[in-house]
PDB file of C-alpha atoms in Angstrom:
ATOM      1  CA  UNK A 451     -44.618 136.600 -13.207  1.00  0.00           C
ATOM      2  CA  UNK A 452     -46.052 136.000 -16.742  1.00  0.00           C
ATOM      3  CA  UNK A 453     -45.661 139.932 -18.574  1.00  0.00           C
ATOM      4  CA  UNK A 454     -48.877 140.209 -19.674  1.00  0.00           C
ATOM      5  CA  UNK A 455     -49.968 139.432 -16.141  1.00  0.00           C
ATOM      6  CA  UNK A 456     -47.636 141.699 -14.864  1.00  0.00           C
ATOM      7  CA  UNK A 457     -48.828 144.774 -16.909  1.00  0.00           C
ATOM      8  CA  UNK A 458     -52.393 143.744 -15.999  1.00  0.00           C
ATOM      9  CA  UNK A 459     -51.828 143.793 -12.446  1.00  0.00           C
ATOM     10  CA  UNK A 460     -49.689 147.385 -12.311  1.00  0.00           C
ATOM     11  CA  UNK A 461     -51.678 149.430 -14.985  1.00  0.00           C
ATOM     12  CA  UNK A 462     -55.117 149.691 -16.128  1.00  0.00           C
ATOM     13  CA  UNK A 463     -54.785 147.403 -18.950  1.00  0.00           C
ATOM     14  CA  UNK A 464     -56.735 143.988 -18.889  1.00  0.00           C
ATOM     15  CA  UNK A 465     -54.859 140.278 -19.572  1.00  0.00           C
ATOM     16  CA  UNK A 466     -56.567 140.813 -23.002  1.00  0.00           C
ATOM     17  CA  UNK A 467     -55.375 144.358 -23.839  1.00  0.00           C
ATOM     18  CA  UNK A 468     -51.925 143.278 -22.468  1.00  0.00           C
ATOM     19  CA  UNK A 469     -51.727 140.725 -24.919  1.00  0.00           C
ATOM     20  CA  UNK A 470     -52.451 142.669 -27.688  1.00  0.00           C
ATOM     21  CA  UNK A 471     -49.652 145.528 -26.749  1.00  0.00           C
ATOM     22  CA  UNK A 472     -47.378 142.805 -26.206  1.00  0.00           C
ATOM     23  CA  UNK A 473     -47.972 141.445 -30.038  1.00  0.00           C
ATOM     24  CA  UNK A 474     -47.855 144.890 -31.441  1.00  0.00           C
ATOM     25  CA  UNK A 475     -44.473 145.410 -29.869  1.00  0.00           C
ATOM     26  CA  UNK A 476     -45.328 148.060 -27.464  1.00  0.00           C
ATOM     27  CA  UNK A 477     -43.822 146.448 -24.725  1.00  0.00           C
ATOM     28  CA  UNK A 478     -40.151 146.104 -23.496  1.00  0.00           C
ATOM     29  CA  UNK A 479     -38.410 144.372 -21.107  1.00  0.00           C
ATOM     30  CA  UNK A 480     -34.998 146.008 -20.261  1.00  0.00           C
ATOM     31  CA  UNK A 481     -35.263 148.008 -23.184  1.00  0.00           C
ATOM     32  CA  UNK A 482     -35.639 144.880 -25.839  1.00  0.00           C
ATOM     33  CA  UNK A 483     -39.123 144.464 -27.391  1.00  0.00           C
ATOM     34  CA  UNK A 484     -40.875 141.061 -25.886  1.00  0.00           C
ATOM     35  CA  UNK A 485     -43.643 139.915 -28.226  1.00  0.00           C
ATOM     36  CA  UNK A 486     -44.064 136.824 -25.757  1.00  0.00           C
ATOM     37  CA  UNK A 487     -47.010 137.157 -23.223  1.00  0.00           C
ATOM     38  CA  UNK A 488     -45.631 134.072 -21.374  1.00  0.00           C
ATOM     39  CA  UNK A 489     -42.277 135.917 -20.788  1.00  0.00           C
ATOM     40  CA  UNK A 490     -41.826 135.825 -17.407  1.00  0.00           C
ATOM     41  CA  UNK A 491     -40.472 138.904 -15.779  1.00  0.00           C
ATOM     42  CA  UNK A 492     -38.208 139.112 -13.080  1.00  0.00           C
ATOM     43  CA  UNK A 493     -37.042 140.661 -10.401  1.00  0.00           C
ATOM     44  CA  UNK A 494     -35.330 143.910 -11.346  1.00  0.00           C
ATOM     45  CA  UNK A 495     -36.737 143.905 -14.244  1.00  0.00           C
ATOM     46  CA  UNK A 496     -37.602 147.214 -16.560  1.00  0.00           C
ATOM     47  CA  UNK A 497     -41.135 146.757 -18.285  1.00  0.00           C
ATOM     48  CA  UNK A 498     -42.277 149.116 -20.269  1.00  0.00           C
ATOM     49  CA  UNK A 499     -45.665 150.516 -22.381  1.00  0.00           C
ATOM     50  CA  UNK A 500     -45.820 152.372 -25.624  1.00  0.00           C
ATOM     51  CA  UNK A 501     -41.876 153.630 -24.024  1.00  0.00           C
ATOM     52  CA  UNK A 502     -43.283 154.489 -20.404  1.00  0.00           C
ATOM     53  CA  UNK A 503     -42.489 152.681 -17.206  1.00  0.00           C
ATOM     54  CA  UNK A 504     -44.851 150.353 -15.765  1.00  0.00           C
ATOM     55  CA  UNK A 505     -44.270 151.066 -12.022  1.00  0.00           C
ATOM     56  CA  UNK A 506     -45.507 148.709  -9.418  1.00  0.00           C
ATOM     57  CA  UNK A 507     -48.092 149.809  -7.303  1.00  0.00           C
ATOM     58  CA  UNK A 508     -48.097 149.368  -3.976  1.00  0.00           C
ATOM     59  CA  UNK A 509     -51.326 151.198  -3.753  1.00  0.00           C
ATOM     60  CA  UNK A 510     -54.377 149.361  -3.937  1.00  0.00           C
ATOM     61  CA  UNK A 511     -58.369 149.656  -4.045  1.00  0.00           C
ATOM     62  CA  UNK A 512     -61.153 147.159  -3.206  1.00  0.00           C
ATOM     63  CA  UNK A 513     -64.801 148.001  -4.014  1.00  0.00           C
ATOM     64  CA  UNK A 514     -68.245 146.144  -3.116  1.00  0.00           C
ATOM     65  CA  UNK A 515     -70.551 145.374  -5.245  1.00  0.00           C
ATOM     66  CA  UNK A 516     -74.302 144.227  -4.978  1.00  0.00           C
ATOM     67  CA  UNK A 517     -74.286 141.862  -8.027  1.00  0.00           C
ATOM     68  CA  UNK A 518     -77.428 140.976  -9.233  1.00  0.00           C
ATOM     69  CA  UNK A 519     -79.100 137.520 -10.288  1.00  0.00           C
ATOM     70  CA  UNK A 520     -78.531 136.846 -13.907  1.00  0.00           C
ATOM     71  CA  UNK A 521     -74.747 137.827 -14.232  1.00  0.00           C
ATOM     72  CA  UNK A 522     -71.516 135.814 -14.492  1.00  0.00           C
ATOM     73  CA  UNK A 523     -68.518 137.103 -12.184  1.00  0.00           C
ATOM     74  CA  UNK A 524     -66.392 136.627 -15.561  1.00  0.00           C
ATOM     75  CA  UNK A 525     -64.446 138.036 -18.333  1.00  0.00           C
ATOM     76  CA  UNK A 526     -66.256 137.042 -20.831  1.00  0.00           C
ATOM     77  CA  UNK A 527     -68.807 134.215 -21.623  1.00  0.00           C
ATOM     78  CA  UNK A 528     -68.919 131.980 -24.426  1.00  0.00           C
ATOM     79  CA  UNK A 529     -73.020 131.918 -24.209  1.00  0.00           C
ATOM     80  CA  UNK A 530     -73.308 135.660 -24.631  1.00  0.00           C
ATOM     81  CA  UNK A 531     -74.515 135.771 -21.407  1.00  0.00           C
ATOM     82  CA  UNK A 532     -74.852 139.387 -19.201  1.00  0.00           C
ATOM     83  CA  UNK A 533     -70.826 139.827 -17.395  1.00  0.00           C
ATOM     84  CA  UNK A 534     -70.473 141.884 -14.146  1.00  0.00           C
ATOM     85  CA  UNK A 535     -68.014 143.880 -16.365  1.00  0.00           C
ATOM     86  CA  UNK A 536     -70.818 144.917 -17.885  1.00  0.00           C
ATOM     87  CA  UNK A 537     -72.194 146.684 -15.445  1.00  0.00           C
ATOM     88  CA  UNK A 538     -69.278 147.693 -13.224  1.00  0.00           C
ATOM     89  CA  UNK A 539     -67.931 151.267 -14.582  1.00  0.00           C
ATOM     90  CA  UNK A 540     -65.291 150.521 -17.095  1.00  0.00           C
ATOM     91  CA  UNK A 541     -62.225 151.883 -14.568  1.00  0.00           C
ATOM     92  CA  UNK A 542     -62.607 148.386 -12.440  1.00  0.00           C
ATOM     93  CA  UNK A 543     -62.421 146.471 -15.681  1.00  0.00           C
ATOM     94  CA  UNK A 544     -58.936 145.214 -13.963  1.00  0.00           C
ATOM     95  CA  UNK A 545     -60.284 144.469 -10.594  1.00  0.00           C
ATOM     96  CA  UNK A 546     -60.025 140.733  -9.456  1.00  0.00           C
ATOM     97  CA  UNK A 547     -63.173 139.290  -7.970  1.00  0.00           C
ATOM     98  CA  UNK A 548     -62.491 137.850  -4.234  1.00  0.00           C
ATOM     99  CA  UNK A 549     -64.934 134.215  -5.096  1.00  0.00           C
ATOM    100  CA  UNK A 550     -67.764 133.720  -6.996  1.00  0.00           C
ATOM    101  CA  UNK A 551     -71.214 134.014  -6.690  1.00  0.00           C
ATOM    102  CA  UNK A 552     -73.046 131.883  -9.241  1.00  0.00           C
ATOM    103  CA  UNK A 553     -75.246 133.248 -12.770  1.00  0.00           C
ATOM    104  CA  UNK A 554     -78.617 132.702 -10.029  1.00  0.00           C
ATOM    105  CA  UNK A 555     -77.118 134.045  -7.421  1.00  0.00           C
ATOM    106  CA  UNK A 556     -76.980 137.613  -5.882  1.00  0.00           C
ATOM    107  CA  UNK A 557     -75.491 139.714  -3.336  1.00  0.00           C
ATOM    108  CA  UNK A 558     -72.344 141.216  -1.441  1.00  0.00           C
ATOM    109  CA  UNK A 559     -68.820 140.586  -3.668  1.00  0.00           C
ATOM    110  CA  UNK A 560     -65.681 142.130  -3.044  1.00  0.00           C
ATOM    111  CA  UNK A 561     -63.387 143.397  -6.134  1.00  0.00           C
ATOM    112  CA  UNK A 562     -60.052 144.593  -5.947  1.00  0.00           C
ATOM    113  CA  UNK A 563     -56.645 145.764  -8.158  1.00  0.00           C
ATOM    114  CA  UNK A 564     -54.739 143.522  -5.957  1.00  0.00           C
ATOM    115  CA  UNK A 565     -53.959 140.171  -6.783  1.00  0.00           C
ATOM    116  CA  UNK A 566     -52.155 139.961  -3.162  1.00  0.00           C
ATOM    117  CA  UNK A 567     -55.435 140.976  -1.689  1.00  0.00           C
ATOM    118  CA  UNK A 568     -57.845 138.684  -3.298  1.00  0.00           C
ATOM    119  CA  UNK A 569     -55.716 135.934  -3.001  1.00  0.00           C
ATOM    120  CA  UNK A 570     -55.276 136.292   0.718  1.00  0.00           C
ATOM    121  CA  UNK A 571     -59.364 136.895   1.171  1.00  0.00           C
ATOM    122  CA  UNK A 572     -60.388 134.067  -1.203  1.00  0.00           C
ATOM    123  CA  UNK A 573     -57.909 131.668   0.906  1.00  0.00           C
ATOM    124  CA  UNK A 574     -59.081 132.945   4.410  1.00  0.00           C
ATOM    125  CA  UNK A 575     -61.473 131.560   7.222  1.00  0.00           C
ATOM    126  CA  UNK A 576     -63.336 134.422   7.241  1.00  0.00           C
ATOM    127  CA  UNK A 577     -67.293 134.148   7.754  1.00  0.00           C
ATOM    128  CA  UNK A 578     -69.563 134.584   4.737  1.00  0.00           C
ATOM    129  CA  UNK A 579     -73.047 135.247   5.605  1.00  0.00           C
ATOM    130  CA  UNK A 580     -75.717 134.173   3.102  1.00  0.00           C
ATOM    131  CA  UNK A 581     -79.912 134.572   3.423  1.00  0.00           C
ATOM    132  CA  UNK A 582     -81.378 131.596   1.660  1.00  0.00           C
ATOM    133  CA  UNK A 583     -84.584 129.936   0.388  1.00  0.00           C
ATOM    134  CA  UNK A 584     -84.675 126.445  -0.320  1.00  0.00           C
ATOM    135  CA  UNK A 585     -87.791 124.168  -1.455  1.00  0.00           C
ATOM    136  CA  UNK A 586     -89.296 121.947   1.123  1.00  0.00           C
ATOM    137  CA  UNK A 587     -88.533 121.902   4.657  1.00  0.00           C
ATOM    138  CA  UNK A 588     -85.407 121.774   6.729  1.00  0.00           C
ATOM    139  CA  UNK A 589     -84.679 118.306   8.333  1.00  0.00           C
ATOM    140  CA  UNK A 590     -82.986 117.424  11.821  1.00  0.00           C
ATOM    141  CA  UNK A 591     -80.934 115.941   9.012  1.00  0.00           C
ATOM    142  CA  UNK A 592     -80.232 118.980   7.265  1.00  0.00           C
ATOM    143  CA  UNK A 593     -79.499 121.017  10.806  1.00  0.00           C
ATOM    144  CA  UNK A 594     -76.769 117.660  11.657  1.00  0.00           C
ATOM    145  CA  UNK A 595     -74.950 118.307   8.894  1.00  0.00           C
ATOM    146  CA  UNK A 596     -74.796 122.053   9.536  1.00  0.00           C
ATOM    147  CA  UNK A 597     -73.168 121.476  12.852  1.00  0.00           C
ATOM    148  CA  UNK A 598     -71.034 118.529  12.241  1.00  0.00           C
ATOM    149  CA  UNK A 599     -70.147 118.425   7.997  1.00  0.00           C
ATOM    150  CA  UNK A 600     -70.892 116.438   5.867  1.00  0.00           C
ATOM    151  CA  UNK A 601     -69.066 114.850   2.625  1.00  0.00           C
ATOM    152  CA  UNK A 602     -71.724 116.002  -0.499  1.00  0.00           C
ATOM    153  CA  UNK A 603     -71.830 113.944  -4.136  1.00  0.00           C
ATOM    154  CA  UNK A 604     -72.145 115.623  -7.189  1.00  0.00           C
ATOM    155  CA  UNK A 605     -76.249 116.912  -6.655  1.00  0.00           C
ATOM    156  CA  UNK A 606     -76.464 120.481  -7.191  1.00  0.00           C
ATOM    157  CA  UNK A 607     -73.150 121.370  -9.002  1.00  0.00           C
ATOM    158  CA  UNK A 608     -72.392 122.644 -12.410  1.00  0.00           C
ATOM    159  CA  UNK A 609     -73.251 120.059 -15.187  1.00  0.00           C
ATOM    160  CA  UNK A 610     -69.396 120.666 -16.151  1.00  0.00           C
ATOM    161  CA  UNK A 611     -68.127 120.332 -12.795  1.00  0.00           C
ATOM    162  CA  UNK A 612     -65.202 117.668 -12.479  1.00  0.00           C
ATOM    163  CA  UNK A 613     -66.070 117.526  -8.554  1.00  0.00           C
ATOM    164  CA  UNK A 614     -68.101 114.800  -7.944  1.00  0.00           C
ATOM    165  CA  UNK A 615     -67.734 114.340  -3.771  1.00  0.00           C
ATOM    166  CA  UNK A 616     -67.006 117.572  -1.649  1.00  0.00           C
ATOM    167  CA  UNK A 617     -66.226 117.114   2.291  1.00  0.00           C
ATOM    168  CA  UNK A 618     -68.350 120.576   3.653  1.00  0.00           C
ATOM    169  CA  UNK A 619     -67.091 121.939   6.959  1.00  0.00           C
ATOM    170  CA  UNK A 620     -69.536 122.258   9.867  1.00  0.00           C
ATOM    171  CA  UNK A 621     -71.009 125.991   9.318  1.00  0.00           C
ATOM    172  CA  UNK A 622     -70.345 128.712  11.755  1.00  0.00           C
ATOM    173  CA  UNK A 623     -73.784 129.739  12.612  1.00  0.00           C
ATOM    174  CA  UNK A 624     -77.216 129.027  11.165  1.00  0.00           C
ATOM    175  CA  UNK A 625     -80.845 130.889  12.017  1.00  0.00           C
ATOM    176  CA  UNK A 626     -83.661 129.526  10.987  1.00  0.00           C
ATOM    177  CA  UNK A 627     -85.935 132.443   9.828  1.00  0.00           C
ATOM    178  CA  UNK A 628     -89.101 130.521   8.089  1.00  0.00           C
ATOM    179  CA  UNK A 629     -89.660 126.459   8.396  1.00  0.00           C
ATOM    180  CA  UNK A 630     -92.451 125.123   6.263  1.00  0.00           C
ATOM    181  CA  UNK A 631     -93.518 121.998   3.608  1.00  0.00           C
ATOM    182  CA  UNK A 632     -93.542 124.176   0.930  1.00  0.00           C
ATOM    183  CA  UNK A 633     -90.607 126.498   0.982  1.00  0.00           C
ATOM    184  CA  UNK A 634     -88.201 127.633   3.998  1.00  0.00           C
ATOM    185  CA  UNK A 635     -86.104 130.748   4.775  1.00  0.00           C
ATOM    186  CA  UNK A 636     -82.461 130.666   6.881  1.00  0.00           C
ATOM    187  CA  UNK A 637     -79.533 132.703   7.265  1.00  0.00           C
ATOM    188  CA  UNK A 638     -76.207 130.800   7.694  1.00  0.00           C
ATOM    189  CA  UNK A 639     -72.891 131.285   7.876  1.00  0.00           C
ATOM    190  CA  UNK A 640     -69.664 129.665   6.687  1.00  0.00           C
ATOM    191  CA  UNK A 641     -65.986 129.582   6.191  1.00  0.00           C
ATOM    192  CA  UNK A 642     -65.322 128.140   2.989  1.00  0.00           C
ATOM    193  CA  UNK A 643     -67.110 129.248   0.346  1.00  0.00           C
ATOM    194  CA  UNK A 644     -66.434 126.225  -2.165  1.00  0.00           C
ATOM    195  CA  UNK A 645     -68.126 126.214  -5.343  1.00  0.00           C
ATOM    196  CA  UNK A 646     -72.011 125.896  -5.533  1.00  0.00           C
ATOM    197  CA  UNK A 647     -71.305 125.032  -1.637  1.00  0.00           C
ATOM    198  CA  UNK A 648     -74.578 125.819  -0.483  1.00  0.00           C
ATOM    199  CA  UNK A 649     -76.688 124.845  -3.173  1.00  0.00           C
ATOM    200  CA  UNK A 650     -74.570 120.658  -3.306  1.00  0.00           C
ATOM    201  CA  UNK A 651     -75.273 120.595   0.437  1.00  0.00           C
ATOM    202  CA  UNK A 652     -78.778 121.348   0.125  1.00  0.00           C
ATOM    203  CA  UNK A 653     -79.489 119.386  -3.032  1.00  0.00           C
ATOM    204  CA  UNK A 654     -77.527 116.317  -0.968  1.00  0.00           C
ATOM    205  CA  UNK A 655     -80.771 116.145   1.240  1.00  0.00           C
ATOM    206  CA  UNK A 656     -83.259 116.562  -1.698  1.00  0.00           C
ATOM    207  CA  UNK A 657     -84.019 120.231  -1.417  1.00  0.00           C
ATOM    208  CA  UNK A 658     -83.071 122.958  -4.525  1.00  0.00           C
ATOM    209  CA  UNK A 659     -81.967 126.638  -3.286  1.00  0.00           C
ATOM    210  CA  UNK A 660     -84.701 128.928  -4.682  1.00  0.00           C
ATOM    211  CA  UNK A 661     -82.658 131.930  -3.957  1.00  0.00           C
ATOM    212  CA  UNK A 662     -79.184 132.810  -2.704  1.00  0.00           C
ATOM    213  CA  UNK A 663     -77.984 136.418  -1.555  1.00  0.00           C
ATOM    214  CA  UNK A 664     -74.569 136.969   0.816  1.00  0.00           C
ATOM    215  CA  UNK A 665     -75.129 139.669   2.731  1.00  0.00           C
ATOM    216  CA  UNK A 666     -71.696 140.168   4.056  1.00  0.00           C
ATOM    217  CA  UNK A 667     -67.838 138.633   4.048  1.00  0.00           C
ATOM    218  CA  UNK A 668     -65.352 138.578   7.074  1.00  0.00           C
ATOM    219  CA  UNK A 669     -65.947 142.786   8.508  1.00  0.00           C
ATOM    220  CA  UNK A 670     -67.269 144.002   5.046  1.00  0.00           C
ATOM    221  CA  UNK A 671     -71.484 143.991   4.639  1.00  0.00           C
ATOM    222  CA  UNK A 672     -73.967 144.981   2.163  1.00  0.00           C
ATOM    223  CA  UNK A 673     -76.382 146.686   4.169  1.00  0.00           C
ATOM    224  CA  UNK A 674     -78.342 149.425   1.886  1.00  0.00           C
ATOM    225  CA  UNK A 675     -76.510 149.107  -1.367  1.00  0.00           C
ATOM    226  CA  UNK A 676     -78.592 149.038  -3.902  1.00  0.00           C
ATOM    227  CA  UNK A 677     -78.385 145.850  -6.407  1.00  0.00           C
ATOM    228  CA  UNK A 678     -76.410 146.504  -9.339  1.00  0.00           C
ATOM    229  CA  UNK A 679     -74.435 149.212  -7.614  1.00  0.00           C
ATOM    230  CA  UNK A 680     -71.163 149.453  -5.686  1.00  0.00           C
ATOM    231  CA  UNK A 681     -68.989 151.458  -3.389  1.00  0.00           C
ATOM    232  CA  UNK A 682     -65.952 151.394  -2.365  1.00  0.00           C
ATOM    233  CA  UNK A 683     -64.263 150.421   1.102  1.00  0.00           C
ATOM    234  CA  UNK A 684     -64.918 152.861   4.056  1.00  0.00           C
ATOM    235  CA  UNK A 685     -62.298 153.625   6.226  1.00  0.00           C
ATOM    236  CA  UNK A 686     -63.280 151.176   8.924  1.00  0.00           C
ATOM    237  CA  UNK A 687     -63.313 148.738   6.121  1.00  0.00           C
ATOM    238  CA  UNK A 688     -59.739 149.493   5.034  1.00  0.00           C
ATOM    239  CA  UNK A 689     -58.457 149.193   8.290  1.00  0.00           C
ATOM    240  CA  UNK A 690     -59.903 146.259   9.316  1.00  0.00           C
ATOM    241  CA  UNK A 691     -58.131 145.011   5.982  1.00  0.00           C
ATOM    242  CA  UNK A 692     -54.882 146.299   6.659  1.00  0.00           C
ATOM    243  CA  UNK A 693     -54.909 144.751   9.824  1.00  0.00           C
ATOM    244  CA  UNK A 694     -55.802 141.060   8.668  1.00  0.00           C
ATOM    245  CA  UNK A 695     -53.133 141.752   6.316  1.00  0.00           C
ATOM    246  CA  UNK A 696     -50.434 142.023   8.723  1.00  0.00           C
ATOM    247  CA  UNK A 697     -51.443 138.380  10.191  1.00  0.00           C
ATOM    248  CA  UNK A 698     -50.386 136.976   6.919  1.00  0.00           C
ATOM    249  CA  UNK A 699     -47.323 136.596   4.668  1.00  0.00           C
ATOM    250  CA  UNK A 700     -47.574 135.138   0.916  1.00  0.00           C
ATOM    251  CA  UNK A 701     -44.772 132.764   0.789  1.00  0.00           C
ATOM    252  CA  UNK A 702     -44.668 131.317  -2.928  1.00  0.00           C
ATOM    253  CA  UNK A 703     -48.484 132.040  -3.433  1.00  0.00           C
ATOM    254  CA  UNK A 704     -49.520 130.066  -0.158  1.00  0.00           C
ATOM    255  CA  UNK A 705     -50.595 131.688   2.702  1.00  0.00           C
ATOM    256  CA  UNK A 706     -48.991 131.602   6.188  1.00  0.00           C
ATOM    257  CA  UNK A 707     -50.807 132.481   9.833  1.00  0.00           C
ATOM    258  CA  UNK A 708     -47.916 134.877  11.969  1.00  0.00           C
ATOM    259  CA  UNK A 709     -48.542 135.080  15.543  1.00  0.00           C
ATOM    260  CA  UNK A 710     -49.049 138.001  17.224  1.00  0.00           C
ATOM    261  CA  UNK A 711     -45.948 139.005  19.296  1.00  0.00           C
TER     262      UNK A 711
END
């Protein structure tokens, strides 16, 4: 693992403060100064910050958070534009966002200080829910494609978007809530979560999402939390986590199913 990773994922320190301690030589590696953020530490290894061990943690923490429209789940953006970070108290600067939910989008996202964690949630089948309204009416073509896939071109992605076709799954569930010319209303559910998903499917039949909110992902919901705020994971929550966790093992950053015994 890259060292400035490394201290990012065990300590409190962001990628970006990392790299800074790492150029001011306040970081060793078996006792020798490393001014290299790309130094990859191994195994065994001793890091070390301003002369005090960097421990790993086997501890970790995942939080919910109702994010509002009109942020980026970023670092940073070029544009100036509003951050979660910006609103999220400064101690989950570190966390690692489980997906994205686009700047117009709003709703249920999961953070966490463990890159095992959000790796294994962002690659995982589980159901995200999602209350939509779209522009127009829905189709019988629209409700075909729901149930059987459908392969989407490049209508409703991001202008810098290098994916120009996307084969959608069939989704999991869908309830139609409001069906009308003008505007409709649905709830749906699905097991991917690809980029823009929702809003390249709908575009693909001529329709624009108006508004996008997930409500919940896999066991974990938003119920009454109020937007712009978060929580952290109940105890239900954590052990519903811990045991999904035990149906997987990261082998080389890829994710492998273990059956039950």
């Amino acid at each position: 693992m890259r060292l400035n990773k490394f201290i990012s994922h065990h300590t409190t320190y962001s990628r970006r403060e990392a790299d800074k301690l790492i150029f001011n030589g306040r970081v060793k590696v078996n006792g020798k100064i490393i001014k290299e953020p790309g130094f990859e530490v191994q195994e065994g290894d001793k890091v070390s910050v301003n002369n005090k061990p960097v421990k790993k943690s086997t501890k970790y923490t995942c939080i919910v958070y109702n994010k509002p429209r009109g942020e980026l789940v970023s670092k940073k953006d070029d544009r100036g534009r509003k951050t979660i970070y910006d609103t999220l108290p400064k101690k989950y600067k570190h966390f690692i966002p489980v997906g994205r939910l686009d700047f117009n989008s709003e709703g249920l996202l999961i953070l966490t200080d463990s890159p095992k964690i959000a790796h294994a949630l962002m690659n995982s089948d589980l159901p995200r829910v999602y209350k939509l309204k779209i522009k127009g009416e829905i189709t019988k073509e629209m409700i075909d494609a729901m149930q059987n896939g459908v392969e989407v071109d490049s209508r409703g992605a991001h202008k810098e978007s290098e994916i120009k076709k996307m084969k959608l799954k069939p989704f999991l569930s869908a309830q139609i809530i409001k069906n009308s010319p003008k505007y409709s209303t649905l709830k749906v559910a699905i097991v991917e979560g690809k980029n823009r998903e929702l809003r390249r499917f709908f575009a693909n039949f001529g329709s624009e999402v108006l508004d996008l909110k997930r409500l919940s992902y896999g066991w974990v919901s938003l119920n009454a939390l109020p937007c712009g705020k978060s929580r952290y994971f109940d105890k239900r929550e954590y052990k519903l986590l811990k045991e999904f966790m035990k149906k997987l093992k990261v082998i080389s950053g890829k994710l492998k199913v273990i059956s039950e015994k």
